[in-house]
Amino acid sequence: MSAGTVVAGNIGVAQRFEYTVIGPPVNEAARLTEQAKHRLGRVLAGDEALARAESETGVWQAADEIHLRGHAEPVLVYEPAHTAAASEPVL
């Protein structure tokens, strides 16, 4: 799920604060970003993100089921419809 509830804020000691965001959606989004680097459109979205962006669903097309670290089952990913027709991996 690349959309959902996360925790954001400063962590660390006063001399070295670091702002971070943690949670399962952040992890999935990071893994989708890595996978997208090898796709023609350079962008992928998970089904939860698309479900939350109702008006956007028409411009996205199911692209592939991929295995993401931390997921037991393959994840269905989507890419913009204009790149789905030419979705050969970029090496």
mmCIF file of N, CA, C and O in Angstrom:
data_model
loop_
_atom_site.group_PDB
_atom_site.id
_atom_site.type_symbol
_atom_site.label_atom_id
_atom_site.label_comp_id
_atom_site.label_asym_id
_atom_site.label_seq_id
_atom_site.Cartn_x
_atom_site.Cartn_y
_atom_site.Cartn_z
ATOM 1 N N MET A 1 0.841 -1.170 0.000
ATOM 2 C CA MET A 1 0.000 0.000 0.000
ATOM 3 C C MET A 1 0.888 1.235 0.000
ATOM 4 O O MET A 1 1.573 1.516 0.955
ATOM 5 N N SER A 2 0.917 1.926 -1.103
ATOM 6 C CA SER A 2 1.747 3.121 -1.186
ATOM 7 C C SER A 2 0.951 4.370 -0.832
ATOM 8 O O SER A 2 1.313 5.478 -1.192
ATOM 9 N N ALA A 3 -0.124 4.178 -0.117
ATOM 10 C CA ALA A 3 -0.916 5.282 0.420
ATOM 11 C C ALA A 3 -1.481 4.798 1.746
ATOM 12 O O ALA A 3 -1.833 3.637 1.890
ATOM 13 N N GLY A 4 -1.544 5.691 2.709
ATOM 14 C CA GLY A 4 -2.086 5.306 4.003
ATOM 15 C C GLY A 4 -1.510 6.153 5.115
ATOM 16 O O GLY A 4 -0.885 7.181 4.878
ATOM 17 N N THR A 5 -1.696 5.693 6.318
ATOM 18 C CA THR A 5 -1.263 6.424 7.505
ATOM 19 C C THR A 5 0.229 6.230 7.745
ATOM 20 O O THR A 5 0.734 5.110 7.686
ATOM 21 N N VAL A 6 0.913 7.335 8.009
ATOM 22 C CA VAL A 6 2.344 7.316 8.314
ATOM 23 C C VAL A 6 2.591 8.189 9.541
ATOM 24 O O VAL A 6 1.722 8.942 9.964
ATOM 25 N N VAL A 7 3.786 8.088 10.075
ATOM 26 C CA VAL A 7 4.208 8.935 11.185
ATOM 27 C C VAL A 7 5.339 9.818 10.671
ATOM 28 O O VAL A 7 6.286 9.320 10.064
ATOM 29 N N ALA A 8 5.216 11.117 10.897
ATOM 30 C CA ALA A 8 6.232 12.061 10.435
ATOM 31 C C ALA A 8 6.665 12.948 11.600
ATOM 32 O O ALA A 8 5.862 13.287 12.465
ATOM 33 N N GLY A 9 7.952 13.288 11.611
ATOM 34 C CA GLY A 9 8.431 14.180 12.649
ATOM 35 C C GLY A 9 9.934 14.126 12.804
ATOM 36 O O GLY A 9 10.628 13.410 12.084
ATOM 37 N N ASN A 10 10.413 14.908 13.741
ATOM 38 C CA ASN A 10 11.844 14.959 14.025
ATOM 39 C C ASN A 10 12.229 13.816 14.943
ATOM 40 O O ASN A 10 11.524 13.513 15.906
ATOM 41 N N ILE A 11 13.353 13.200 14.637
ATOM 42 C CA ILE A 11 13.903 12.180 15.518
ATOM 43 C C ILE A 11 15.341 12.557 15.833
ATOM 44 O O ILE A 11 15.957 13.324 15.109
ATOM 45 N N GLY A 12 15.852 12.018 16.892
ATOM 46 C CA GLY A 12 17.236 12.293 17.264
ATOM 47 C C GLY A 12 17.328 13.249 18.431
ATOM 48 O O GLY A 12 16.336 13.612 19.047
ATOM 49 N N VAL A 13 18.532 13.653 18.700
ATOM 50 C CA VAL A 13 18.801 14.572 19.807
ATOM 51 C C VAL A 13 18.795 15.997 19.292
ATOM 52 O O VAL A 13 18.883 16.242 18.095
ATOM 53 N N ALA A 14 18.702 16.957 20.196
ATOM 54 C CA ALA A 14 18.591 18.366 19.818
ATOM 55 C C ALA A 14 19.733 18.829 18.913
ATOM 56 O O ALA A 14 19.546 19.653 18.023
ATOM 57 N N GLN A 15 20.930 18.283 19.105
ATOM 58 C CA GLN A 15 22.074 18.686 18.288
ATOM 59 C C GLN A 15 22.017 18.093 16.876
ATOM 60 O O GLN A 15 22.724 18.546 15.988
ATOM 61 N N ARG A 16 21.170 17.079 16.720
ATOM 62 C CA ARG A 16 21.134 16.421 15.406
ATOM 63 C C ARG A 16 19.725 15.893 15.097
ATOM 64 O O ARG A 16 19.495 14.701 15.009
ATOM 65 N N PHE A 17 18.793 16.813 14.921
ATOM 66 C CA PHE A 17 17.440 16.425 14.537
ATOM 67 C C PHE A 17 17.428 16.000 13.079
ATOM 68 O O PHE A 17 18.144 16.550 12.240
ATOM 69 N N GLU A 18 16.605 15.037 12.804
ATOM 70 C CA GLU A 18 16.406 14.606 11.419
ATOM 71 C C GLU A 18 14.916 14.411 11.225
ATOM 72 O O GLU A 18 14.270 13.709 11.991
ATOM 73 N N TYR A 19 14.368 15.048 10.217
ATOM 74 C CA TYR A 19 12.951 14.893 9.917
ATOM 75 C C TYR A 19 12.784 13.630 9.086
ATOM 76 O O TYR A 19 13.505 13.419 8.110
ATOM 77 N N THR A 20 11.845 12.786 9.459
ATOM 78 C CA THR A 20 11.648 11.539 8.721
ATOM 79 C C THR A 20 10.175 11.166 8.707
ATOM 80 O O THR A 20 9.378 11.683 9.491
ATOM 81 N N VAL A 21 9.836 10.287 7.795
ATOM 82 C CA VAL A 21 8.485 9.744 7.677
ATOM 83 C C VAL A 21 8.622 8.230 7.664
ATOM 84 O O VAL A 21 9.436 7.687 6.915
ATOM 85 N N ILE A 22 7.855 7.535 8.511
ATOM 86 C CA ILE A 22 7.957 6.083 8.573
ATOM 87 C C ILE A 22 6.567 5.452 8.479
ATOM 88 O O ILE A 22 5.565 6.081 8.788
ATOM 89 N N GLY A 23 6.539 4.227 8.019
ATOM 90 C CA GLY A 23 5.305 3.467 7.924
ATOM 91 C C GLY A 23 5.284 2.613 6.671
ATOM 92 O O GLY A 23 6.058 2.850 5.732
ATOM 93 N N PRO A 24 4.421 1.621 6.619
ATOM 94 C CA PRO A 24 4.342 0.737 5.452
ATOM 95 C C PRO A 24 4.146 1.466 4.109
ATOM 96 O O PRO A 24 4.770 1.087 3.125
ATOM 97 N N PRO A 25 3.323 2.528 4.046
ATOM 98 C CA PRO A 25 3.193 3.220 2.757
ATOM 99 C C PRO A 25 4.509 3.834 2.276
ATOM 100 O O PRO A 25 4.787 3.855 1.075
ATOM 101 N N VAL A 26 5.318 4.316 3.207
ATOM 102 C CA VAL A 26 6.613 4.902 2.842
ATOM 103 C C VAL A 26 7.529 3.819 2.281
ATOM 104 O O VAL A 26 8.197 4.021 1.267
ATOM 105 N N ASN A 27 7.542 2.667 2.926
ATOM 106 C CA ASN A 27 8.385 1.566 2.465
ATOM 107 C C ASN A 27 7.981 1.121 1.060
ATOM 108 O O ASN A 27 8.833 0.926 0.190
ATOM 109 N N GLU A 28 6.671 0.952 0.844
ATOM 110 C CA GLU A 28 6.223 0.520 -0.486
ATOM 111 C C GLU A 28 6.521 1.575 -1.540
ATOM 112 O O GLU A 28 6.973 1.256 -2.636
ATOM 113 N N ALA A 29 6.292 2.838 -1.217
ATOM 114 C CA ALA A 29 6.568 3.905 -2.174
ATOM 115 C C ALA A 29 8.049 3.937 -2.551
ATOM 116 O O ALA A 29 8.401 4.119 -3.723
ATOM 117 N N ALA A 30 8.922 3.719 -1.593
ATOM 118 C CA ALA A 30 10.361 3.696 -1.875
ATOM 119 C C ALA A 30 10.704 2.534 -2.807
ATOM 120 O O ALA A 30 11.497 2.686 -3.741
ATOM 121 N N ARG A 31 10.091 1.385 -2.574
ATOM 122 C CA ARG A 31 10.367 0.220 -3.426
ATOM 123 C C ARG A 31 9.782 0.406 -4.823
ATOM 124 O O ARG A 31 10.378 -0.002 -5.816
ATOM 125 N N LEU A 32 8.616 1.041 -4.917
ATOM 126 C CA LEU A 32 8.039 1.329 -6.235
ATOM 127 C C LEU A 32 8.904 2.334 -6.995
ATOM 128 O O LEU A 32 9.071 2.229 -8.210
ATOM 129 N N THR A 33 9.472 3.281 -6.273
ATOM 130 C CA THR A 33 10.362 4.259 -6.904
ATOM 131 C C THR A 33 11.572 3.569 -7.526
ATOM 132 O O THR A 33 11.972 3.877 -8.649
ATOM 133 N N GLU A 34 12.139 2.620 -6.814
ATOM 134 C CA GLU A 34 13.283 1.869 -7.350
ATOM 135 C C GLU A 34 12.892 1.079 -8.593
ATOM 136 O O GLU A 34 13.622 1.058 -9.583
ATOM 137 N N GLN A 35 11.733 0.424 -8.552
ATOM 138 C CA GLN A 35 11.265 -0.347 -9.705
ATOM 139 C C GLN A 35 10.960 0.562 -10.896
ATOM 140 O O GLN A 35 11.186 0.194 -12.043
ATOM 141 N N ALA A 36 10.439 1.743 -10.619
ATOM 142 C CA ALA A 36 10.061 2.675 -11.684
ATOM 143 C C ALA A 36 11.262 3.165 -12.484
ATOM 144 O O ALA A 36 11.127 3.523 -13.656
ATOM 145 N N LYS A 37 12.429 3.159 -11.894
ATOM 146 C CA LYS A 37 13.634 3.597 -12.607
ATOM 147 C C LYS A 37 13.911 2.740 -13.829
ATOM 148 O O LYS A 37 14.606 3.165 -14.741
ATOM 149 N N HIS A 38 13.365 1.531 -13.843
ATOM 150 C CA HIS A 38 13.608 0.594 -14.942
ATOM 151 C C HIS A 38 12.424 0.506 -15.902
ATOM 152 O O HIS A 38 12.372 -0.399 -16.724
ATOM 153 N N ARG A 39 11.481 1.430 -15.798
ATOM 154 C CA ARG A 39 10.291 1.436 -16.641
ATOM 155 C C ARG A 39 10.327 2.651 -17.551
ATOM 156 O O ARG A 39 10.884 3.690 -17.205
ATOM 157 N N LEU A 40 9.691 2.530 -18.687
ATOM 158 C CA LEU A 40 9.684 3.608 -19.671
ATOM 159 C C LEU A 40 9.106 4.907 -19.107
ATOM 160 O O LEU A 40 9.661 5.976 -19.296
ATOM 161 N N GLY A 41 7.991 4.815 -18.396
ATOM 162 C CA GLY A 41 7.356 6.016 -17.853
ATOM 163 C C GLY A 41 8.002 6.556 -16.606
ATOM 164 O O GLY A 41 7.717 7.659 -16.181
ATOM 165 N N ARG A 42 8.884 5.770 -15.980
ATOM 166 C CA ARG A 42 9.629 6.155 -14.776
ATOM 167 C C ARG A 42 8.743 6.455 -13.571
ATOM 168 O O ARG A 42 9.154 7.148 -12.643
ATOM 169 N N VAL A 43 7.480 5.950 -13.591
ATOM 170 C CA VAL A 43 6.598 6.150 -12.444
ATOM 171 C C VAL A 43 5.670 4.944 -12.325
ATOM 172 O O VAL A 43 5.204 4.402 -13.311
ATOM 173 N N LEU A 44 5.456 4.503 -11.099
ATOM 174 C CA LEU A 44 4.542 3.404 -10.796
ATOM 175 C C LEU A 44 3.689 3.808 -9.603
ATOM 176 O O LEU A 44 4.136 4.580 -8.750
ATOM 177 N N ALA A 45 2.485 3.263 -9.551
ATOM 178 C CA ALA A 45 1.598 3.506 -8.406
ATOM 179 C C ALA A 45 1.006 2.190 -7.954
ATOM 180 O O ALA A 45 0.762 1.297 -8.772
ATOM 181 N N GLY A 46 0.764 2.082 -6.670
ATOM 182 C CA GLY A 46 0.111 0.910 -6.115
ATOM 183 C C GLY A 46 -1.401 1.077 -6.158
ATOM 184 O O GLY A 46 -1.923 2.178 -6.370
ATOM 185 N N ASP A 47 -2.117 -0.014 -5.961
ATOM 186 C CA ASP A 47 -3.572 0.032 -6.069
ATOM 187 C C ASP A 47 -4.223 0.899 -4.998
ATOM 188 O O ASP A 47 -5.223 1.566 -5.259
ATOM 189 N N GLU A 48 -3.663 0.951 -3.809
ATOM 190 C CA GLU A 48 -4.242 1.792 -2.754
ATOM 191 C C GLU A 48 -4.126 3.271 -3.097
ATOM 192 O O GLU A 48 -5.056 4.042 -2.868
ATOM 193 N N ALA A 49 -3.009 3.673 -3.667
ATOM 194 C CA ALA A 49 -2.840 5.068 -4.073
ATOM 195 C C ALA A 49 -3.861 5.444 -5.143
ATOM 196 O O ALA A 49 -4.458 6.519 -5.097
ATOM 197 N N LEU A 50 -4.067 4.560 -6.104
ATOM 198 C CA LEU A 50 -5.050 4.831 -7.144
ATOM 199 C C LEU A 50 -6.466 4.853 -6.602
ATOM 200 O O LEU A 50 -7.285 5.665 -7.033
ATOM 201 N N ALA A 51 -6.772 3.978 -5.661
ATOM 202 C CA ALA A 51 -8.102 3.952 -5.074
ATOM 203 C C ALA A 51 -8.415 5.265 -4.362
ATOM 204 O O ALA A 51 -9.558 5.715 -4.350
ATOM 205 N N ARG A 52 -7.406 5.896 -3.801
ATOM 206 C CA ARG A 52 -7.602 7.159 -3.084
ATOM 207 C C ARG A 52 -7.640 8.366 -4.019
ATOM 208 O O ARG A 52 -8.078 9.432 -3.619
ATOM 209 N N ALA A 53 -7.172 8.193 -5.240
ATOM 210 C CA ALA A 53 -7.156 9.286 -6.223
ATOM 211 C C ALA A 53 -8.217 9.001 -7.281
ATOM 212 O O ALA A 53 -7.915 8.801 -8.448
ATOM 213 N N GLU A 54 -9.466 8.985 -6.855
ATOM 214 C CA GLU A 54 -10.568 8.549 -7.702
ATOM 215 C C GLU A 54 -10.595 9.200 -9.076
ATOM 216 O O GLU A 54 -10.811 8.527 -10.082
ATOM 217 N N SER A 55 -10.372 10.481 -9.165
ATOM 218 C CA SER A 55 -10.459 11.167 -10.461
ATOM 219 C C SER A 55 -9.282 10.829 -11.380
ATOM 220 O O SER A 55 -9.332 11.097 -12.563
ATOM 221 N N GLU A 56 -8.245 10.224 -10.844
ATOM 222 C CA GLU A 56 -7.055 9.889 -11.625
ATOM 223 C C GLU A 56 -7.082 8.491 -12.215
ATOM 224 O O GLU A 56 -6.267 8.164 -13.066
ATOM 225 N N THR A 57 -7.993 7.645 -11.772
ATOM 226 C CA THR A 57 -7.943 6.233 -12.169
ATOM 227 C C THR A 57 -8.029 6.032 -13.668
ATOM 228 O O THR A 57 -7.476 5.069 -14.194
ATOM 229 N N GLY A 58 -8.669 6.900 -14.391
ATOM 230 C CA GLY A 58 -8.812 6.744 -15.837
ATOM 231 C C GLY A 58 -7.535 6.949 -16.624
ATOM 232 O O GLY A 58 -7.450 6.523 -17.778
ATOM 233 N N VAL A 59 -6.550 7.587 -16.045
ATOM 234 C CA VAL A 59 -5.304 7.846 -16.782
ATOM 235 C C VAL A 59 -4.196 6.872 -16.405
ATOM 236 O O VAL A 59 -3.061 7.034 -16.825
ATOM 237 N N TRP A 60 -4.539 5.859 -15.619
ATOM 238 C CA TRP A 60 -3.579 4.835 -15.214
ATOM 239 C C TRP A 60 -4.045 3.484 -15.740
ATOM 240 O O TRP A 60 -5.233 3.234 -15.873
ATOM 241 N N GLN A 61 -3.105 2.608 -15.993
ATOM 242 C CA GLN A 61 -3.398 1.280 -16.506
ATOM 243 C C GLN A 61 -2.573 0.245 -15.742
ATOM 244 O O GLN A 61 -1.406 0.484 -15.427
ATOM 245 N N ALA A 62 -3.191 -0.895 -15.448
ATOM 246 C CA ALA A 62 -2.460 -1.975 -14.778
ATOM 247 C C ALA A 62 -1.253 -2.334 -15.624
ATOM 248 O O ALA A 62 -1.363 -2.515 -16.838
ATOM 249 N N ALA A 63 -0.092 -2.416 -15.004
ATOM 250 C CA ALA A 63 1.142 -2.651 -15.743
ATOM 251 C C ALA A 63 1.697 -4.050 -15.520
ATOM 252 O O ALA A 63 2.079 -4.726 -16.469
ATOM 253 N N ASP A 64 1.737 -4.477 -14.273
ATOM 254 C CA ASP A 64 2.448 -5.716 -13.972
ATOM 255 C C ASP A 64 2.209 -6.091 -12.521
ATOM 256 O O ASP A 64 1.826 -5.259 -11.709
ATOM 257 N N GLU A 65 2.450 -7.341 -12.198
ATOM 258 C CA GLU A 65 2.526 -7.768 -10.810
ATOM 259 C C GLU A 65 4.000 -7.966 -10.505
ATOM 260 O O GLU A 65 4.691 -8.689 -11.227
ATOM 261 N N ILE A 66 4.487 -7.292 -9.484
ATOM 262 C CA ILE A 66 5.900 -7.395 -9.158
ATOM 263 C C ILE A 66 6.062 -7.787 -7.694
ATOM 264 O O ILE A 66 5.189 -7.538 -6.866
ATOM 265 N N HIS A 67 7.178 -8.406 -7.403
ATOM 266 C CA HIS A 67 7.497 -8.773 -6.023
ATOM 267 C C HIS A 67 8.260 -7.621 -5.387
ATOM 268 O O HIS A 67 9.265 -7.160 -5.935
ATOM 269 N N LEU A 68 7.768 -7.163 -4.273
ATOM 270 C CA LEU A 68 8.436 -6.110 -3.515
ATOM 271 C C LEU A 68 8.921 -6.698 -2.201
ATOM 272 O O LEU A 68 8.201 -7.479 -1.557
ATOM 273 N N ARG A 69 10.113 -6.331 -1.814
ATOM 274 C CA ARG A 69 10.649 -6.783 -0.532
ATOM 275 C C ARG A 69 9.686 -6.376 0.580
ATOM 276 O O ARG A 69 9.161 -5.267 0.593
ATOM 277 N N GLY A 70 9.423 -7.317 1.478
ATOM 278 C CA GLY A 70 8.513 -7.051 2.576
ATOM 279 C C GLY A 70 7.080 -7.467 2.307
ATOM 280 O O GLY A 70 6.232 -7.382 3.183
ATOM 281 N N HIS A 71 6.786 -7.899 1.094
ATOM 282 C CA HIS A 71 5.445 -8.366 0.734
ATOM 283 C C HIS A 71 5.503 -9.851 0.423
ATOM 284 O O HIS A 71 6.354 -10.297 -0.344
ATOM 285 N N ALA A 72 4.583 -10.602 0.986
ATOM 286 C CA ALA A 72 4.549 -12.046 0.740
ATOM 287 C C ALA A 72 4.027 -12.360 -0.658
ATOM 288 O O ALA A 72 4.441 -13.329 -1.279
ATOM 289 N N GLU A 73 3.120 -11.541 -1.148
ATOM 290 C CA GLU A 73 2.494 -11.755 -2.452
ATOM 291 C C GLU A 73 2.935 -10.668 -3.429
ATOM 292 O O GLU A 73 3.297 -9.566 -3.021
ATOM 293 N N PRO A 74 2.870 -10.969 -4.733
ATOM 294 C CA PRO A 74 3.170 -9.928 -5.723
ATOM 295 C C PRO A 74 2.183 -8.761 -5.589
ATOM 296 O O PRO A 74 1.044 -8.949 -5.167
ATOM 297 N N VAL A 75 2.625 -7.594 -5.962
ATOM 298 C CA VAL A 75 1.819 -6.377 -5.874
ATOM 299 C C VAL A 75 1.464 -5.935 -7.292
ATOM 300 O O VAL A 75 2.340 -5.848 -8.157
ATOM 301 N N LEU A 76 0.179 -5.663 -7.523
ATOM 302 C CA LEU A 76 -0.247 -5.139 -8.821
ATOM 303 C C LEU A 76 0.107 -3.662 -8.869
ATOM 304 O O LEU A 76 -0.275 -2.898 -7.982
ATOM 305 N N VAL A 77 0.855 -3.268 -9.901
ATOM 306 C CA VAL A 77 1.260 -1.871 -10.030
ATOM 307 C C VAL A 77 0.677 -1.288 -11.312
ATOM 308 O O VAL A 77 0.366 -2.001 -12.262
ATOM 309 N N TYR A 78 0.547 0.008 -11.298
ATOM 310 C CA TYR A 78 -0.040 0.748 -12.406
ATOM 311 C C TYR A 78 0.957 1.779 -12.898
ATOM 312 O O TYR A 78 1.793 2.264 -12.146
ATOM 313 N N GLU A 79 0.831 2.113 -14.182
ATOM 314 C CA GLU A 79 1.627 3.195 -14.751
ATOM 315 C C GLU A 79 0.717 4.057 -15.611
ATOM 316 O O GLU A 79 -0.374 3.622 -15.978
ATOM 317 N N PRO A 80 1.143 5.273 -15.917
ATOM 318 C CA PRO A 80 0.297 6.139 -16.745
ATOM 319 C C PRO A 80 -0.063 5.424 -18.055
ATOM 320 O O PRO A 80 0.779 4.760 -18.656
ATOM 321 N N ALA A 81 -1.315 5.559 -18.475
ATOM 322 C CA ALA A 81 -1.809 4.837 -19.650
ATOM 323 C C ALA A 81 -0.995 5.150 -20.904
ATOM 324 O O ALA A 81 -0.791 4.277 -21.738
ATOM 325 N N HIS A 82 -0.487 6.344 -21.038
ATOM 326 C CA HIS A 82 0.268 6.684 -22.249
ATOM 327 C C HIS A 82 1.603 5.957 -22.342
ATOM 328 O O HIS A 82 2.174 5.852 -23.405
ATOM 329 N N THR A 83 2.112 5.410 -21.224
ATOM 330 C CA THR A 83 3.361 4.658 -21.286
ATOM 331 C C THR A 83 3.130 3.162 -21.209
ATOM 332 O O THR A 83 4.015 2.377 -21.514
ATOM 333 N N ALA A 84 1.926 2.742 -20.819
ATOM 334 C CA ALA A 84 1.658 1.314 -20.656
ATOM 335 C C ALA A 84 1.754 0.569 -21.987
ATOM 336 O O ALA A 84 2.163 -0.584 -22.029
ATOM 337 N N ALA A 85 1.402 1.217 -23.078
ATOM 338 C CA ALA A 85 1.458 0.564 -24.389
ATOM 339 C C ALA A 85 2.895 0.272 -24.796
ATOM 340 O O ALA A 85 3.171 -0.641 -25.572
ATOM 341 N N ALA A 86 3.820 1.049 -24.296
ATOM 342 C CA ALA A 86 5.235 0.851 -24.631
ATOM 343 C C ALA A 86 6.015 0.600 -23.351
ATOM 344 O O ALA A 86 6.985 1.279 -23.060
ATOM 345 N N SER A 87 5.620 -0.400 -22.581
ATOM 346 C CA SER A 87 6.198 -0.595 -21.251
ATOM 347 C C SER A 87 7.387 -1.528 -21.236
ATOM 348 O O SER A 87 7.606 -2.254 -20.291
ATOM 349 N N GLU A 88 8.188 -1.531 -22.285
ATOM 350 C CA GLU A 88 9.394 -2.335 -22.266
ATOM 351 C C GLU A 88 10.333 -1.784 -21.208
ATOM 352 O O GLU A 88 10.490 -0.558 -21.079
ATOM 353 N N PRO A 89 10.960 -2.640 -20.428
ATOM 354 C CA PRO A 89 11.873 -2.165 -19.396
ATOM 355 C C PRO A 89 13.032 -1.358 -19.993
ATOM 356 O O PRO A 89 13.499 -1.657 -21.090
ATOM 357 N N VAL A 90 13.449 -0.355 -19.271
ATOM 358 C CA VAL A 90 14.594 0.452 -19.662
ATOM 359 C C VAL A 90 15.813 -0.108 -18.936
ATOM 360 O O VAL A 90 15.811 -0.254 -17.730
ATOM 361 N N LEU A 91 16.831 -0.432 -19.666
ATOM 362 C CA LEU A 91 18.036 -1.021 -19.046
ATOM 363 C C LEU A 91 19.070 0.008 -18.742
ATOM 364 O O LEU A 91 19.194 1.026 -19.224
#
